[in-house]
Amino acid sequence: MSEMTTEILEQNLGKVVLVRLKGGKSLRGRLKGFDQHLNLVLDETEDTTNVENVKKLGLIIVRGDNVVLISPPPR
Amino acid sequence: MSEMTTEILEQNLGKVVLVRLKGGKSLRGRLKGFDQHLNLVLDETEDTTNVENVKKLGLIIVRGDNVVLISPPPR
Amino acid sequence: MSEMTTEILEQNLGKVVLVRLKGGKSLRGRLKGFDQHLNLVLDETEDTTNVENVKKLGLIIVRGDNVVLISPPPR
Amino acid sequence: MSEMTTEILEQNLGKVVLVRLKGGKSLRGRLKGFDQHLNLVLDETEDTTNVENVKKLGLIIVRGDNVVLISPPPR
Amino acid sequence: MSEMTTEILEQNLGKVVLVRLKGGKSLRGRLKGFDQHLNLVLDETEDTTNVENVKKLGLIIVRGDNVVLISPPPR
Amino acid sequence: MSEMTTEILEQNLGKVVLVRLKGGKSLRGRLKGFDQHLNLVLDETEDTTNVENVKKLGLIIVRGDNVVLISPPPR
Amino acid sequence: MSEMTTEILEQNLGKVVLVRLKGGKSLRGRLKGFDQHLNLVLDETEDTTNVENVKKLGLIIVRGDNVVLISPPPR
């Protein structure tokens, strides 16, 4: 992982990020942890794949190989 | 795996977790063990993919590369 | 593989286990051997994917990367 | 690969085995060689995917990552 | 990664690149960082998959294994 | 790769082989080179996927991870 | 990568090659660089997937794991 990726993720610890997964699932959750495989720990997570039916997932661990992209909140 | 992931999984040993697998399958089971690939041992497992037809699986080993996300119970 | 996974598989050597594969195939067979990739040797195996048309496969080697989950018999 | 897998494959060198591949293809051929990735050399191979239209393939090399399961002949 | 790939990406740091992902998604964003796995950091990113419905994503991290191709702007 | 695989491929250098790829594509070409990942160099290659519309591809490099099976000509 | 693959690619630096990608996309571009994973740098690239709607892509980096085959121009 580039230093910039690490830096961005560290700066966003405790903030709400959007995560797009393979297969089309979208998550929104508070970033609590990560590692170099982009395994993520998110809290207060919502499954926002279907915006008309958002589901609460709470605390989750995401296996990094499912991640397509991670989007921190606008600064 | 980040220390936080390990920590969360260790804190939830013996508790019921939700596991989402690639391909859309959902499981609910008591976390008995795990390793750094997210291979999991679950007990009293139910396949909850179809909520109207929950199937009992009992004790299972899940190969980690199938895991999308793991959700511990609300605290 | 966690020690618990190894232990569970060792305890079930000689017993009938259920194996779910990627792509939806289900097998039931007597566990004869395994390794750390979850490559399996099963005997008296039946393909139980279609419960109305169970097929006898006998002795088989399963390549571990196809395995989703392994379920030992109820204790 | 477990010693048992190696042993089973070695015992079946020169014998006809069934091989199921990812994507649903089925092969029947005489096992001539193998390695630890389950790359296989089969001779007198037939593609038995469609039992009403078996195709002769003769000598083939199968790349191991396509293999789902290998079934030796009944003893 | 070849030296040429690194060189091209370095020359385009700060410039807008097009990124095509597996599954058909297209992104356009300002290249802020990259590593040898083609993990990317893009800023001012837009999802241009549907040209009639471009979505603003802002700052994102793209996991490299999703990348099909990267296209720098015309020189 | 087993010694037998290497031996078969070496014996068929300069001969026409059939190659089946993931996704169903079939190629026929003269084997010019190979390596341990089954990356192949084929010459005078034809795409024989659609037998009613064979396409000439000439000299090609095939990335090994796409290969399902390789079939040398009958002896 | 076999020496022959390297040799062929080196001989075709600066020449127009055809590249077939997983998922069916076809590219035609001038080969500017490559590495042992078949990551490619192509210039003056065209997406020729739909021959009735060729799209200009210009300079691109292709991630090697998407490559099915590379075809140099006829000699």
PDB file of C-alpha atoms in Angstrom, chain A residues 5-17 29-35 39-43 70 72-73, chain B residues 2 4:
ATOM      1  CA  THR A   5      -3.163   5.373   1.059  1.00  0.00           C
ATOM      2  CA  THR A   6      -2.080   4.677   4.620  1.00  0.00           C
ATOM      3  CA  GLU A   7      -2.026   8.369   5.367  1.00  0.00           C
ATOM      4  CA  ILE A   8      -5.512   8.960   3.956  1.00  0.00           C
ATOM      5  CA  LEU A   9      -6.938   6.031   5.882  1.00  0.00           C
ATOM      6  CA  GLU A  10      -5.227   7.148   9.103  1.00  0.00           C
ATOM      7  CA  GLN A  11      -6.545  10.682   8.696  1.00  0.00           C
ATOM      8  CA  ASN A  12     -10.026   9.253   8.357  1.00  0.00           C
ATOM      9  CA  LEU A  13      -9.992   6.961  11.377  1.00  0.00           C
ATOM     10  CA  GLY A  14     -13.150   7.768  13.297  1.00  0.00           C
ATOM     11  CA  LYS A  15     -14.802   9.356  10.256  1.00  0.00           C
ATOM     12  CA  VAL A  16     -17.594   8.029   8.055  1.00  0.00           C
ATOM     13  CA  VAL A  17     -16.377   6.515   4.785  1.00  0.00           C
ATOM     14  CA  GLY A  29     -19.609   3.290   8.129  1.00  0.00           C
ATOM     15  CA  ARG A  30     -17.218   4.859  10.618  1.00  0.00           C
ATOM     16  CA  LEU A  31     -13.654   3.699   9.909  1.00  0.00           C
ATOM     17  CA  LYS A  32     -12.204   2.090  13.038  1.00  0.00           C
ATOM     18  CA  GLY A  33      -9.282   0.133  11.614  1.00  0.00           C
ATOM     19  CA  PHE A  34      -7.570  -1.176   8.507  1.00  0.00           C
ATOM     20  CA  ASP A  35      -4.533  -3.131   7.404  1.00  0.00           C
ATOM     21  CA  ASN A  39      -9.301  -5.386   5.532  1.00  0.00           C
ATOM     22  CA  LEU A  40     -11.513  -2.813   7.252  1.00  0.00           C
ATOM     23  CA  VAL A  41     -13.231  -2.404  10.586  1.00  0.00           C
ATOM     24  CA  LEU A  42     -16.303  -0.179  10.281  1.00  0.00           C
ATOM     25  CA  ASP A  43     -18.728   0.856  13.002  1.00  0.00           C
ATOM     26  CA  ILE A  70     -13.056   3.581  -0.369  1.00  0.00           C
ATOM     27  CA  PRO A  72     -13.559   9.395   2.710  1.00  0.00           C
ATOM     28  CA  PRO A  73     -15.996  12.203   3.437  1.00  0.00           C
TER      29      PRO A  73
ATOM     30  CA  SER B   2      -4.968  -5.599  11.790  1.00  0.00           C
ATOM     31  CA  MET B   4      -8.152  -4.420  15.793  1.00  0.00           C
TER      32      MET B   4
END
